[in-house]
PDB file of C-alpha atoms in Angstrom:
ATOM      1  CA  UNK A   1       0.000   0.000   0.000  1.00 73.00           C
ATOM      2  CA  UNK A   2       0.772   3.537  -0.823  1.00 79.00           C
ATOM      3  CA  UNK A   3       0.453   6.814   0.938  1.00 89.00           C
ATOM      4  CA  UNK A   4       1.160  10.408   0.016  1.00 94.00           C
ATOM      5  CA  UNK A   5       1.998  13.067   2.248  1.00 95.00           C
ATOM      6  CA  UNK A   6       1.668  16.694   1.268  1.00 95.00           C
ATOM      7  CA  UNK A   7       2.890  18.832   4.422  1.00 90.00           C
ATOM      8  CA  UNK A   8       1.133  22.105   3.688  1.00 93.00           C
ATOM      9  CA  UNK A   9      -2.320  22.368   3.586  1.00 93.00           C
ATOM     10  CA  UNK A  10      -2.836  25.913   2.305  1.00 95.00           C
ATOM     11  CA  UNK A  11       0.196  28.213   0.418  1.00 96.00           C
ATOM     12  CA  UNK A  12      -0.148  32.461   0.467  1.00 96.00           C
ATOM     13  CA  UNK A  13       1.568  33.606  -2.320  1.00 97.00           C
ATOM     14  CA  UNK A  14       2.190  36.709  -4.215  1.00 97.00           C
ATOM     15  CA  UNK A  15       1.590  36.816  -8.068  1.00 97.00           C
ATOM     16  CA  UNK A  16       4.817  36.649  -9.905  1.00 97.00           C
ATOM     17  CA  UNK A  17       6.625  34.914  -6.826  1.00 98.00           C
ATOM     18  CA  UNK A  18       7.689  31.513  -6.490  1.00 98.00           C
ATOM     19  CA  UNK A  19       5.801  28.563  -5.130  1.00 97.00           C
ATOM     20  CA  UNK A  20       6.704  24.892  -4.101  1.00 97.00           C
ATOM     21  CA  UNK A  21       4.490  22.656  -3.110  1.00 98.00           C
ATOM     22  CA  UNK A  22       5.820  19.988  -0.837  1.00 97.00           C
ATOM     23  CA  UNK A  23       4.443  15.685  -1.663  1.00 97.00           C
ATOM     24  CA  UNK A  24       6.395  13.045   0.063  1.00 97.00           C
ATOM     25  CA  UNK A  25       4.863   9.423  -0.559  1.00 95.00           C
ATOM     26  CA  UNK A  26       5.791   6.184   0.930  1.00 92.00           C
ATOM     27  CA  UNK A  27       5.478   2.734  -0.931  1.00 87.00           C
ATOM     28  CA  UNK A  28       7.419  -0.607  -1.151  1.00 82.00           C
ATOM     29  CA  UNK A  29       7.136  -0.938  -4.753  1.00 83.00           C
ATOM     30  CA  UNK A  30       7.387   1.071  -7.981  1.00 85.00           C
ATOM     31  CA  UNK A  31       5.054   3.914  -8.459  1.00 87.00           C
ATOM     32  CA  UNK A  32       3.717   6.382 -11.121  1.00 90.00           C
ATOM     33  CA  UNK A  33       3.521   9.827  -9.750  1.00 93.00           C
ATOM     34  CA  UNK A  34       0.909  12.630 -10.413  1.00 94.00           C
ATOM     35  CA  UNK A  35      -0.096  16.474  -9.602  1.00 96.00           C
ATOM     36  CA  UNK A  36      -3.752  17.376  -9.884  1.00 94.00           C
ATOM     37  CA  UNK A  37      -5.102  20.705 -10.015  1.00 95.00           C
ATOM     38  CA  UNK A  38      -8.925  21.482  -9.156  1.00 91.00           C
ATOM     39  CA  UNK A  39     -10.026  24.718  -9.855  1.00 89.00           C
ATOM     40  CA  UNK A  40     -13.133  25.992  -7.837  1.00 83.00           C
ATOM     41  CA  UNK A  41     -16.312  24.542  -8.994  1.00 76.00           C
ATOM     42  CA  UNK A  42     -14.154  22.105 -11.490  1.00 80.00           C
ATOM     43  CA  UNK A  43     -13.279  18.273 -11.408  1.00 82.00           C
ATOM     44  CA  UNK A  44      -9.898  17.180 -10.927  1.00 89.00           C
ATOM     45  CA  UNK A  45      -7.555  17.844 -13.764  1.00 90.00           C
ATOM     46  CA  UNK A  46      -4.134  16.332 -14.663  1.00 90.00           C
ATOM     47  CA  UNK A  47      -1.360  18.792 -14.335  1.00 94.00           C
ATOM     48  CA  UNK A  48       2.002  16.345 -14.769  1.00 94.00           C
ATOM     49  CA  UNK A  49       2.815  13.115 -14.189  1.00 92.00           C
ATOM     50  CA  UNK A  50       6.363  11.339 -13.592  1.00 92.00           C
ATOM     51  CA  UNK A  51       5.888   7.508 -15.122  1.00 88.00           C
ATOM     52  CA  UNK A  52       9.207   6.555 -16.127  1.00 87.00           C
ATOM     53  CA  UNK A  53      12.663   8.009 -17.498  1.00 89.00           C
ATOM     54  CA  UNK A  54      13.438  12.130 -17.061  1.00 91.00           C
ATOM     55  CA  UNK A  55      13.160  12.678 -13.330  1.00 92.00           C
ATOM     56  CA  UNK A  56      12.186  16.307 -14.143  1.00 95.00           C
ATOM     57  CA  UNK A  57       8.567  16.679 -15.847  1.00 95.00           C
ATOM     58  CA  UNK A  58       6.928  19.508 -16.437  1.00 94.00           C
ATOM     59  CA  UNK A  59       3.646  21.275 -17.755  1.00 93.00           C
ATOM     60  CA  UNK A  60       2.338  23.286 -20.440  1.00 86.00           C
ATOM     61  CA  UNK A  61       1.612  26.110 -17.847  1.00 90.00           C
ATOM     62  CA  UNK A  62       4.815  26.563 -15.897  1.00 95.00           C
ATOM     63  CA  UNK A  63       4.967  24.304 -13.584  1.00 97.00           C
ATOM     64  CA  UNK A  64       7.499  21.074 -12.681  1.00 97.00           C
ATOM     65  CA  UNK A  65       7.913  18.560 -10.311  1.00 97.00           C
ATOM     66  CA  UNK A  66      10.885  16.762  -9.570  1.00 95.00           C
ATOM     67  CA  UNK A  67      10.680  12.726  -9.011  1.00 95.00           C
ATOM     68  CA  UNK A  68      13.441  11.920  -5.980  1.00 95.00           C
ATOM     69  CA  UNK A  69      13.750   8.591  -5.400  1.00 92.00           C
ATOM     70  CA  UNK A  70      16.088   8.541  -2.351  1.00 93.00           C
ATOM     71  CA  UNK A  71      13.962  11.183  -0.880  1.00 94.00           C
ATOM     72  CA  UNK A  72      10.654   9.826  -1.758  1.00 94.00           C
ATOM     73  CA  UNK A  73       9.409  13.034  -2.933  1.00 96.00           C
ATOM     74  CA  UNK A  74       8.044  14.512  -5.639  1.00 97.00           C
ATOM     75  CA  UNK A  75       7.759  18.182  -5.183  1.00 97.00           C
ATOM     76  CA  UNK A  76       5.833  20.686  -7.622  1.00 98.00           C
ATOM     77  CA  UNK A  77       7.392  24.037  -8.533  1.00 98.00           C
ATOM     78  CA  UNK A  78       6.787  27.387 -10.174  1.00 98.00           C
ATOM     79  CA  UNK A  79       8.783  29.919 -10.487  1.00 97.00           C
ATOM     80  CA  UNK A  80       6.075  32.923 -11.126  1.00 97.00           C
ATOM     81  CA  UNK A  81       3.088  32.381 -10.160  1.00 97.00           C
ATOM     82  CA  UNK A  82      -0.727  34.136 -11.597  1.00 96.00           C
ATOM     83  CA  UNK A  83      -3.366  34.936 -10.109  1.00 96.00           C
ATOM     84  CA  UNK A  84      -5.637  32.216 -12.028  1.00 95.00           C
ATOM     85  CA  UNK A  85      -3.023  29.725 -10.752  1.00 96.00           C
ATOM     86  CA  UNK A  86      -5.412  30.029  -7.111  1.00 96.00           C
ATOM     87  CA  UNK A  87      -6.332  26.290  -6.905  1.00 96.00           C
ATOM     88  CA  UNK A  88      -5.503  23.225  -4.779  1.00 94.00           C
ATOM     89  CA  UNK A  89      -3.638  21.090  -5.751  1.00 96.00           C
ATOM     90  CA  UNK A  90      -3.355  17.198  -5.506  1.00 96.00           C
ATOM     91  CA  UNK A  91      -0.221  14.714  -5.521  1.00 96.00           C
ATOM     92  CA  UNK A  92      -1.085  11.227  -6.347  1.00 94.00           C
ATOM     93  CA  UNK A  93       0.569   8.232  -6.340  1.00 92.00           C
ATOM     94  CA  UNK A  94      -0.151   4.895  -7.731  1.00 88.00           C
ATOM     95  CA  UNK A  95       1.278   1.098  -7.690  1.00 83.00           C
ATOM     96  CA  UNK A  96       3.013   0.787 -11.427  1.00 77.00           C
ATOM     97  CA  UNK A  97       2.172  -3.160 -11.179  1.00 73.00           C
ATOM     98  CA  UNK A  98      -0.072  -4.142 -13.227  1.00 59.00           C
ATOM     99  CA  UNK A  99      -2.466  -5.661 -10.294  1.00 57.00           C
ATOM    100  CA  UNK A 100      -3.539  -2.213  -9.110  1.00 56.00           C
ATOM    101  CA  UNK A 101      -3.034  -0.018 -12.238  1.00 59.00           C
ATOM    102  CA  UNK A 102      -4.948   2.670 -12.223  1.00 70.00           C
ATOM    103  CA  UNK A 103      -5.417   3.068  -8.410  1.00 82.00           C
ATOM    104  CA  UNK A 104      -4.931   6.406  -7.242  1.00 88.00           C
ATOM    105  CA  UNK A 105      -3.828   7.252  -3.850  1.00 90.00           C
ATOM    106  CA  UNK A 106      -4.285  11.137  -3.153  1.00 93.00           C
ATOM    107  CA  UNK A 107      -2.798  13.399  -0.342  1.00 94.00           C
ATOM    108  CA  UNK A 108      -5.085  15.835   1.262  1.00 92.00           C
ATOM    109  CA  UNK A 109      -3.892  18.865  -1.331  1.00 94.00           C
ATOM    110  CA  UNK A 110      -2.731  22.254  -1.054  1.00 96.00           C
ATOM    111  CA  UNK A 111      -4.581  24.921  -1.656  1.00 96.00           C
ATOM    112  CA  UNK A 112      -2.647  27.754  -3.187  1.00 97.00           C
ATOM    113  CA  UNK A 113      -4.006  31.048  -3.069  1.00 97.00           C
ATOM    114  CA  UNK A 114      -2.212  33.752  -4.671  1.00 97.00           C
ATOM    115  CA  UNK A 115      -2.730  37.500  -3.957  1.00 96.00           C
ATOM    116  CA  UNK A 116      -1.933  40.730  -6.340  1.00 95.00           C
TER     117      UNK A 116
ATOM    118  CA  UNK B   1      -9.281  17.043 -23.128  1.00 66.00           C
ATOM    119  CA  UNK B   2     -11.255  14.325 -22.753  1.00 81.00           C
ATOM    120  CA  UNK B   3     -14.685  15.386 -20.863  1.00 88.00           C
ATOM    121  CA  UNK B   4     -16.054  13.412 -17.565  1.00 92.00           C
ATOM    122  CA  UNK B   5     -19.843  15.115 -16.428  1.00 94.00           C
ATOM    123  CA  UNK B   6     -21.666  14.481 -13.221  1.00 96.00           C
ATOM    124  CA  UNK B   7     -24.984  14.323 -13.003  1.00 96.00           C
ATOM    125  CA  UNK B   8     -26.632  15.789 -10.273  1.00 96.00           C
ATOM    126  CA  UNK B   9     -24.021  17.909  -8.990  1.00 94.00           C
ATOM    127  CA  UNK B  10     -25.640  18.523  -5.546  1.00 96.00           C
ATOM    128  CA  UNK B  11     -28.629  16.327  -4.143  1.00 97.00           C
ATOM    129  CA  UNK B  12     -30.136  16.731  -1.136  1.00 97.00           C
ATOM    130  CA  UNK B  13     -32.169  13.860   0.254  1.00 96.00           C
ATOM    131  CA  UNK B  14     -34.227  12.730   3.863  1.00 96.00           C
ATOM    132  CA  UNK B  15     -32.107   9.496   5.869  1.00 97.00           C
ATOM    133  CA  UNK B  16     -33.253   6.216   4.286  1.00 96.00           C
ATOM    134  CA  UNK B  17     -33.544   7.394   1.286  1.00 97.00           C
ATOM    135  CA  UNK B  18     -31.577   5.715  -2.069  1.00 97.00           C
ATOM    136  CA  UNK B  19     -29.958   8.136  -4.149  1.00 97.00           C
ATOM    137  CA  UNK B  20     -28.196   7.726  -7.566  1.00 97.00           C
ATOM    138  CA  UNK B  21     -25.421   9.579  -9.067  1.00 97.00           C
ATOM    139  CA  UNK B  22     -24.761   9.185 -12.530  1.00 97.00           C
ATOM    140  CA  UNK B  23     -20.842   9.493 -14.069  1.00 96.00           C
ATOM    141  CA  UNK B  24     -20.480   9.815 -18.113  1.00 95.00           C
ATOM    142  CA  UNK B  25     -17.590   9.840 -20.438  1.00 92.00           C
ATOM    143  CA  UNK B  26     -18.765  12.395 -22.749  1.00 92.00           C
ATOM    144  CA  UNK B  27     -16.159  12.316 -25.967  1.00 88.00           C
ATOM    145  CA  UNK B  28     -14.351   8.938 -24.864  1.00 88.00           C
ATOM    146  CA  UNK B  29     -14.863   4.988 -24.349  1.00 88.00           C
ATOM    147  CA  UNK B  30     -14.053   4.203 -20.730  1.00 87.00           C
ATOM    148  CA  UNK B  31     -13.774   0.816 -19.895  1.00 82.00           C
ATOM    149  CA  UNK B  32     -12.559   1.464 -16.092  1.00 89.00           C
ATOM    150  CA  UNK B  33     -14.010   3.834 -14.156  1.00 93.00           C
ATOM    151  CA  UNK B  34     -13.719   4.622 -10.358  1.00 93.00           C
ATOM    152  CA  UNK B  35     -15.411   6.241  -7.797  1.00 96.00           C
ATOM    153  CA  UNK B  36     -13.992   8.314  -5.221  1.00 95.00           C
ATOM    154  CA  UNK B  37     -15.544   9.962  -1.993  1.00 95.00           C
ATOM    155  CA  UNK B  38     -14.007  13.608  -0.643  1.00 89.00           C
ATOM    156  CA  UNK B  39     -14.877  14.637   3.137  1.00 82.00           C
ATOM    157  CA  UNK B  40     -13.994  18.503   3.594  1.00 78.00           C
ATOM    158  CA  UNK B  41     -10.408  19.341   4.140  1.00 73.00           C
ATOM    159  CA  UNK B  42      -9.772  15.342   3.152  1.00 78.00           C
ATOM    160  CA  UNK B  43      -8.044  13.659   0.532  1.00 83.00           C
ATOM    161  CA  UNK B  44      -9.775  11.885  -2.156  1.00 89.00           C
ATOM    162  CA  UNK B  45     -10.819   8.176  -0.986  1.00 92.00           C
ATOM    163  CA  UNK B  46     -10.706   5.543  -3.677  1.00 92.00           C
ATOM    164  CA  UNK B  47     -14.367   3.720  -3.114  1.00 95.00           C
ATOM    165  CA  UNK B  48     -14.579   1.388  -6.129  1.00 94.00           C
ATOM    166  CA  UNK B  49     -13.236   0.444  -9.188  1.00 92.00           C
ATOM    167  CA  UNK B  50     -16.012  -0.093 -11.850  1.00 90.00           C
ATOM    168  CA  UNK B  51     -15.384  -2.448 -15.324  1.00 86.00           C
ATOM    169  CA  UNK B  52     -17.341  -1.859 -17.944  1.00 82.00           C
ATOM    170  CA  UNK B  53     -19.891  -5.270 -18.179  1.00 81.00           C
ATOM    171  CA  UNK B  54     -18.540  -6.821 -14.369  1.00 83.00           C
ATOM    172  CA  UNK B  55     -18.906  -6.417 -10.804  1.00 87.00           C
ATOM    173  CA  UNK B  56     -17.510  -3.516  -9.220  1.00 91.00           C
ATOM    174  CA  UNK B  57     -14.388  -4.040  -7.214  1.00 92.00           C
ATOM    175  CA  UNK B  58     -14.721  -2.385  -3.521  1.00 94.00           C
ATOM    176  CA  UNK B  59     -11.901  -1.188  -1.787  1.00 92.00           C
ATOM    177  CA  UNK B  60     -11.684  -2.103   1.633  1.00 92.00           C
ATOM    178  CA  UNK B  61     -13.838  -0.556   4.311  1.00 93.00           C
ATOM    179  CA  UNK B  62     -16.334   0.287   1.771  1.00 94.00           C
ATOM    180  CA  UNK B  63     -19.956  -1.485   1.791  1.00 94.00           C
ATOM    181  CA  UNK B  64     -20.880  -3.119  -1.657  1.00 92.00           C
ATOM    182  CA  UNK B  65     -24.652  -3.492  -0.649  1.00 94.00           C
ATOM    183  CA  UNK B  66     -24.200   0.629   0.445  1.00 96.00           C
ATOM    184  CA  UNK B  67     -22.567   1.487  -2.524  1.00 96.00           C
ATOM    185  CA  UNK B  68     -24.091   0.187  -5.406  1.00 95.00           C
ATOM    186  CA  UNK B  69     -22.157   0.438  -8.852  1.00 94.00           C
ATOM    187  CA  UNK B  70     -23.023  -0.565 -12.493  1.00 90.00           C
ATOM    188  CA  UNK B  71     -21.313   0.267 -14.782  1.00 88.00           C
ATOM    189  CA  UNK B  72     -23.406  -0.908 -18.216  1.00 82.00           C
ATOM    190  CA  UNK B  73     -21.525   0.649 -20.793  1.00 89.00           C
ATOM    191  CA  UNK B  74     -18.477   2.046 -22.111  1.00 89.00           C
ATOM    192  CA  UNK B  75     -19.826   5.859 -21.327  1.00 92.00           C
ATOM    193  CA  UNK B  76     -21.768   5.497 -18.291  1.00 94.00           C
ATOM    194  CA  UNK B  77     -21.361   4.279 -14.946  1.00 94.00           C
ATOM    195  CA  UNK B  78     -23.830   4.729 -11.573  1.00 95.00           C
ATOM    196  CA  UNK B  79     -23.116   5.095  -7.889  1.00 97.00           C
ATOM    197  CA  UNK B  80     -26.220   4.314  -5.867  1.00 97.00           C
ATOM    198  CA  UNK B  81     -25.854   5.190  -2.299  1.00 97.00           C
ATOM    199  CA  UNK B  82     -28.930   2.620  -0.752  1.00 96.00           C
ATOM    200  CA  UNK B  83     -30.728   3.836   2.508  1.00 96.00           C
ATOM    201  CA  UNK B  84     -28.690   7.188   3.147  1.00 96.00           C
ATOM    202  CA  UNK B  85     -27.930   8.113   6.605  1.00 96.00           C
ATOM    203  CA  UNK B  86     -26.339  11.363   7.494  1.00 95.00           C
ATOM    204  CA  UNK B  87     -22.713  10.209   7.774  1.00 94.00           C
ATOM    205  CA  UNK B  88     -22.820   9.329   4.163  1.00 95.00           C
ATOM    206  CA  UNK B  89     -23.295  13.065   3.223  1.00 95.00           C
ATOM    207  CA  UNK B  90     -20.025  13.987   1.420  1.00 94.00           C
ATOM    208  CA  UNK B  91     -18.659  14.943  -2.193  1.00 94.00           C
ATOM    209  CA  UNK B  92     -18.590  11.960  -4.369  1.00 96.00           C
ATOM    210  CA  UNK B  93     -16.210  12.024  -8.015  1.00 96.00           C
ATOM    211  CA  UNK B  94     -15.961   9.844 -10.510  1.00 95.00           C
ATOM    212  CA  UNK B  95     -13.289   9.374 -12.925  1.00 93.00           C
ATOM    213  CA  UNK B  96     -12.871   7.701 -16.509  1.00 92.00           C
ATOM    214  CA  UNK B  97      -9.817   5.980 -17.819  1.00 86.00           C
ATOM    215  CA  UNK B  98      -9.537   6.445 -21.333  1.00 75.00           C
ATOM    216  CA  UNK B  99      -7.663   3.151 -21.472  1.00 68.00           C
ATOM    217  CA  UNK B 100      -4.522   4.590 -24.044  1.00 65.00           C
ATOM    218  CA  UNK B 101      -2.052   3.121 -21.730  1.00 60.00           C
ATOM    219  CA  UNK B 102      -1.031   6.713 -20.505  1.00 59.00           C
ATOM    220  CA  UNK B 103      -2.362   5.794 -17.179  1.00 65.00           C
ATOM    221  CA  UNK B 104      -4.427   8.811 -17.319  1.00 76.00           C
ATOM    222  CA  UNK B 105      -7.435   9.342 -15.210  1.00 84.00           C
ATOM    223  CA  UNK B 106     -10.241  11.955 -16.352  1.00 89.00           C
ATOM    224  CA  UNK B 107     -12.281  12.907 -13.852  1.00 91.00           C
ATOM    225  CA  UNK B 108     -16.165  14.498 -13.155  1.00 93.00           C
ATOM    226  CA  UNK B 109     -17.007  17.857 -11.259  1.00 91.00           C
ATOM    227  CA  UNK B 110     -18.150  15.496  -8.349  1.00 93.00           C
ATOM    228  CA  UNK B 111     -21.699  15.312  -6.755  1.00 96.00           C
ATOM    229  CA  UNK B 112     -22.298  16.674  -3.198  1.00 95.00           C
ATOM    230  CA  UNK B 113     -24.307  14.467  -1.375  1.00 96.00           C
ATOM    231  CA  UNK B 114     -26.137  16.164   1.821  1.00 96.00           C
ATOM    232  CA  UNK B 115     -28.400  13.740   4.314  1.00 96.00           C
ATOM    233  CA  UNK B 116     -30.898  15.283   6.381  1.00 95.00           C
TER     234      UNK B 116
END
């Protein structure tokens, strides 16, 4: 079994600053690695994900997360935030064996709010 | 992106009551879908995994004769929630796998569930 940790549950920060949110996940096997963003009043949507190869993936929008193996972490970074960027935001981690593909295990999110 | 609706996306209904939420793949064949349950300030909980044509598979913890799931077509699946009591009031999601190997889940706008 799986669990994800993300260690701060809400993020204040100015637009154009920097912003990294924090996932730490625990597992005794191989996992697949996600961020999700949810917008207000919006499902779940997929922001990156780390399956194999680069350890450094990154999205359309600015952001990238980092997959750290000895660390167990996965961290997601920006360096300038905007304002529409105000969301929380999910890591996600799943078993990459074939028994349990598709199984999502979530941490409780962040919810970034950024300010003018 | 592929598109994942909810329908409704609040209900409000008296204890003992059944109460069905419907999940649809609008633009895309899912063969797996799951359904997920989200208390406030909580992470996403993994409920069920639903196959297109056979039984639902429950995660642990979770009630199959509660939770009823069918899931009778490639674009539609159904979460029943049987007799409601008040501690089953939460936000329920759904998501759709498209199934193109990218290990990709697509999810709904989720259905609030409140239990007077």
């Amino acid at each position: 079994a799986q669990s994800v940790t993300q260690l701060d549950s809400q993020v204040p920060v100015f637009e154009e600053a920097p912003v990294e949110l924090r996932c730490n996940y625990s597992s005794s096997v191989s996992v697949y690695l996600f961020w999700y963003v949810q917008y207000p009043n919006q499902g779940l949507q997929l922001l990156l994900k780390y399956l194999s190869g680069s350890t450094l993936v990154k999205s359309i929008n600015g952001f990238e997360a980092e997959f750290n193996k000895s660390q167990t972490s996965f961290h997601l970074r920006k360096p300038s935030v905007h304002i529409s960027d105000t969301a929380e935001y999910f890591c996600a981690v799943s078993d990459s064996t074939t028994d349990s593909w598709g199984k999502l295990q979530f941490g409780a999110g962040t919810q970034v709010v950024v300010t003018p | 992106g592929a598109v994942v609706s909810q329908h409704p996306s609040r209900v409000i209904c008296k204890s003992g009551t059944s109460v069905k939420i419907e999940c649809r793949s609008l633009d895309f064949q899912a063969t797996t879908m799951f359904w997920y349950r989200q208390f406030p300030k909580q992470s996403l909980m993994l409920m069920a995994t639903s196959n297109e044509g056979s039984k639902a598979t429950y995660e642990q913890g979770v009630e199959k004769d509660k939770f009823l799931i069918n899931h009778a077509s490639l674009t539609l699946s159904t979460l029943t929630v049987t007799s409601a009591h008040p501690e089953d009031s939460s936000f329920y999601i759904c998501s759709a796998e498209s199934g193109t190997g990218a290990n990709e889940q697509f999810f709904g706008p989720g259905t609030r569930l409140t239990v007077l």
